mmCIF file of C-alpha atoms in Angstrom:
data_model
loop_
_atom_site.group_PDB
_atom_site.id
_atom_site.type_symbol
_atom_site.label_atom_id
_atom_site.label_comp_id
_atom_site.label_asym_id
_atom_site.label_seq_id
_atom_site.Cartn_x
_atom_site.Cartn_y
_atom_site.Cartn_z
ATOM 1 C CA MET A 116 216.788 -146.334 133.642
ATOM 2 C CA GLN A 117 214.401 -144.138 135.642
ATOM 3 C CA THR A 118 212.651 -141.342 133.764
ATOM 4 C CA TYR A 119 212.556 -137.961 135.479
ATOM 5 C CA PRO A 120 210.033 -135.237 134.820
ATOM 6 C CA GLN A 121 211.347 -132.461 132.657
ATOM 7 C CA ILE A 122 212.687 -129.249 134.127
ATOM 8 C CA LEU A 123 212.614 -125.993 132.166
ATOM 9 C CA ILE A 124 215.255 -123.430 133.113
ATOM 10 C CA ALA A 125 215.131 -119.860 131.774
ATOM 11 C CA ASP A 126 218.419 -118.007 132.258
ATOM 12 C CA ASP A 127 220.057 -115.441 129.982
ATOM 13 C CA ASP A 128 223.612 -115.817 131.368
ATOM 14 C CA PRO A 129 225.557 -118.242 129.124
ATOM 15 C CA GLU A 130 228.122 -118.898 131.855
ATOM 16 C CA ASP A 131 225.441 -119.810 134.406
ATOM 17 C CA VAL A 132 223.759 -122.079 131.852
ATOM 18 C CA PHE A 133 227.062 -123.783 131.011
ATOM 19 C CA ILE A 134 227.765 -124.456 134.697
ATOM 20 C CA MET A 135 224.235 -125.756 135.307
ATOM 21 C CA GLU A 136 224.535 -128.038 132.263
ATOM 22 C CA MET A 137 227.808 -129.432 133.677
ATOM 23 C CA MET A 138 226.140 -130.044 137.037
ATOM 24 C CA CYS A 139 223.184 -131.818 135.417
ATOM 25 C CA LYS A 140 225.573 -134.072 133.480
ATOM 26 C CA GLU A 141 227.499 -134.844 136.643
ATOM 27 C CA LEU A 142 224.238 -135.692 138.420
ATOM 28 C CA ALA A 143 223.147 -137.832 135.420
ATOM 29 C CA PHE A 144 219.881 -136.096 134.549
ATOM 30 C CA SER A 145 220.897 -133.615 131.850
ATOM 31 C CA GLU A 146 218.591 -135.206 129.257
ATOM 32 C CA HIS A 147 215.589 -134.122 131.334
ATOM 33 C CA ILE A 148 216.482 -130.422 131.483
ATOM 34 C CA HIS A 149 215.720 -127.855 128.807
ATOM 35 C CA PHE A 150 217.345 -124.397 128.851
ATOM 36 C CA VAL A 151 215.935 -121.250 127.261
ATOM 37 C CA PRO A 152 217.448 -117.739 127.263
ATOM 38 C CA ASP A 153 214.474 -115.750 128.576
ATOM 39 C CA GLY A 154 210.834 -115.701 129.575
ATOM 40 C CA VAL A 155 209.507 -115.102 126.059
ATOM 41 C CA VAL A 156 211.247 -118.210 124.757
ATOM 42 C CA ALA A 157 210.088 -120.155 127.840
ATOM 43 C CA LEU A 158 206.453 -119.353 127.041
ATOM 44 C CA GLU A 159 206.966 -120.170 123.347
ATOM 45 C CA TYR A 160 208.561 -123.485 124.327
ATOM 46 C CA LEU A 161 205.623 -124.381 126.583
ATOM 47 C CA ASP A 162 203.098 -123.382 123.912
ATOM 48 C CA ALA A 163 204.868 -125.649 121.390
ATOM 49 C CA LEU A 164 204.582 -128.749 123.603
ATOM 50 C CA LEU A 165 200.888 -129.251 122.708
ATOM 51 C CA GLU A 166 200.359 -132.997 123.270
ATOM 52 C CA LYS A 167 203.638 -133.569 125.112
ATOM 53 C CA PRO A 168 203.815 -133.522 128.910
ATOM 54 C CA LEU A 169 204.567 -130.175 130.501
ATOM 55 C CA PRO A 170 207.635 -129.763 132.682
ATOM 56 C CA ALA A 171 207.113 -130.592 136.338
ATOM 57 C CA LEU A 172 209.260 -127.624 137.382
ATOM 58 C CA ILE A 173 210.185 -124.273 135.874
ATOM 59 C CA ILE A 174 213.176 -122.344 137.164
ATOM 60 C CA LEU A 175 213.301 -118.664 136.232
ATOM 61 C CA ASP A 176 216.263 -116.353 136.535
ATOM 62 C CA LEU A 177 214.979 -113.133 138.074
ATOM 63 C CA ASN A 178 216.780 -110.656 135.805
ATOM 64 C CA MET A 179 216.279 -111.553 132.147
ATOM 65 C CA PRO A 180 215.722 -109.430 129.042
ATOM 66 C CA ARG A 181 212.327 -109.089 127.363
ATOM 67 C CA LEU A 182 210.396 -110.713 130.238
ATOM 68 C CA THR A 183 211.864 -110.805 133.736
ATOM 69 C CA GLY A 184 211.426 -113.833 135.953
ATOM 70 C CA THR A 185 208.680 -111.999 137.828
ATOM 71 C CA GLN A 186 206.796 -111.106 134.628
ATOM 72 C CA THR A 187 207.150 -114.645 133.288
ATOM 73 C CA LEU A 188 205.938 -116.077 136.601
ATOM 74 C CA GLU A 189 202.893 -113.826 136.517
ATOM 75 C CA LEU A 190 201.997 -114.918 132.977
ATOM 76 C CA LEU A 191 202.482 -118.590 133.856
ATOM 77 C CA LYS A 192 200.223 -118.365 136.887
ATOM 78 C CA GLN A 193 197.508 -116.576 134.864
ATOM 79 C CA HIS A 194 197.467 -119.272 132.163
ATOM 80 C CA THR A 195 195.101 -122.159 132.891
ATOM 81 C CA ARG A 196 197.410 -124.719 131.266
ATOM 82 C CA TYR A 197 200.518 -123.636 133.203
ATOM 83 C CA HIS A 198 199.294 -122.315 136.542
ATOM 84 C CA ASN A 199 199.837 -125.630 138.381
ATOM 85 C CA ILE A 200 203.468 -126.059 137.317
ATOM 86 C CA ARG A 201 205.859 -125.534 140.203
ATOM 87 C CA VAL A 202 207.973 -122.397 139.629
ATOM 88 C CA ILE A 203 211.149 -121.354 141.433
ATOM 89 C CA ILE A 204 212.824 -117.974 141.052
ATOM 90 C CA TYR A 205 216.615 -118.304 140.859
ATOM 91 C CA SER A 206 218.532 -115.083 141.488
ATOM 92 C CA THR A 207 222.082 -113.880 141.997
ATOM 93 C CA PHE A 208 221.084 -111.747 144.975
ATOM 94 C CA LEU A 209 218.280 -111.481 147.488
ATOM 95 C CA ASN A 210 215.922 -108.548 147.200
ATOM 96 C CA GLU A 211 213.249 -108.956 149.878
ATOM 97 C CA ILE A 212 210.692 -106.861 147.986
ATOM 98 C CA GLN A 213 211.108 -108.858 144.757
ATOM 99 C CA LYS A 214 211.159 -112.105 146.728
ATOM 100 C CA GLN A 215 207.856 -111.296 148.434
ATOM 101 C CA GLN A 216 206.331 -110.213 145.120
ATOM 102 C CA CYS A 217 207.332 -113.526 143.518
ATOM 103 C CA ILE A 218 206.006 -115.578 146.430
ATOM 104 C CA ASN A 219 202.729 -113.608 146.286
ATOM 105 C CA LEU A 220 202.479 -114.342 142.548
ATOM 106 C CA GLY A 221 202.798 -118.081 143.209
ATOM 107 C CA ALA A 222 206.499 -118.918 143.151
ATOM 108 C CA GLU A 223 207.254 -121.938 145.249
ATOM 109 C CA ALA A 224 210.562 -120.460 146.398
ATOM 110 C CA PHE A 225 213.151 -117.772 145.778
ATOM 111 C CA VAL A 226 216.558 -119.457 145.626
ATOM 112 C CA ILE A 227 219.871 -117.602 145.599
ATOM 113 C CA LYS A 228 222.449 -118.835 143.079
ATOM 114 C CA PRO A 229 225.322 -120.567 144.850
ATOM 115 C CA ASP A 230 228.849 -119.280 145.374
ATOM 116 C CA THR A 231 230.556 -122.644 144.843
ATOM 117 C CA TYR A 232 230.244 -125.545 142.439
ATOM 118 C CA GLU A 233 229.544 -127.929 145.323
ATOM 119 C CA GLU A 234 226.656 -125.769 146.557
ATOM 120 C CA GLY A 235 225.400 -125.625 142.978
ATOM 121 C CA LEU A 236 225.399 -129.414 142.743
ATOM 122 C CA GLU A 237 223.318 -129.598 145.896
ATOM 123 C CA ILE A 238 220.802 -127.067 144.546
ATOM 124 C CA MET A 239 220.577 -128.848 141.183
ATOM 125 C CA GLN A 240 219.906 -132.119 143.035
ATOM 126 C CA GLN A 241 217.186 -130.322 145.002
ATOM 127 C CA PHE A 242 215.692 -129.024 141.738
ATOM 128 C CA ARG A 243 215.599 -132.590 140.408
ATOM 129 C CA ASP A 244 214.055 -133.887 143.631
ATOM 130 C CA CYS A 245 211.538 -131.027 143.590
ATOM 131 C CA SER A 246 210.513 -131.954 140.033
ATOM 132 C CA LEU A 247 209.830 -135.476 141.284
ATOM 133 C CA GLY A 248 207.764 -134.183 144.197
ATOM 134 C CA ASN A 249 210.360 -135.396 146.702
ATOM 135 C CA TYR A 250 211.583 -132.016 147.920
ATOM 136 C CA SER A 251 210.094 -128.650 148.811
ATOM 137 C CA PHE A 252 212.259 -125.588 149.103
ATOM 138 C CA PRO A 253 211.780 -123.548 152.240
ATOM 139 C CA ILE A 254 210.029 -120.270 151.366
ATOM 140 C CA ALA A 255 212.914 -118.458 153.068
ATOM 141 C CA SER A 256 215.483 -119.936 150.636
#
């Protein structure tokens, strides 16, 4: 069995998390994904890893309580231990100003959440491939 790098997903919407978990199971890599409800918990999770490998990819929902995706991204990119981790912002809608701000802060891409389950499966596969270094999202995602 091939081992995939870990992906950390921060999203406060339980329904979105449930659907993403289903997609990861269907794509047979759910054991390599860790979900947290917001940016504060994402940072706490990373800090607790200590000797363990860091995730290869972090996916941040844009609109979360306590720390937004943008705020979390900024803190990640300022931290010497985390600044090289690939980060993707995952949002329900496209706001060009927020998108540009996230790209300027170091986000690899700004991806819009899909409308259908099939589109979601494709994006989750791309997330997995991205974590393996086999896929790069277009900046204009």
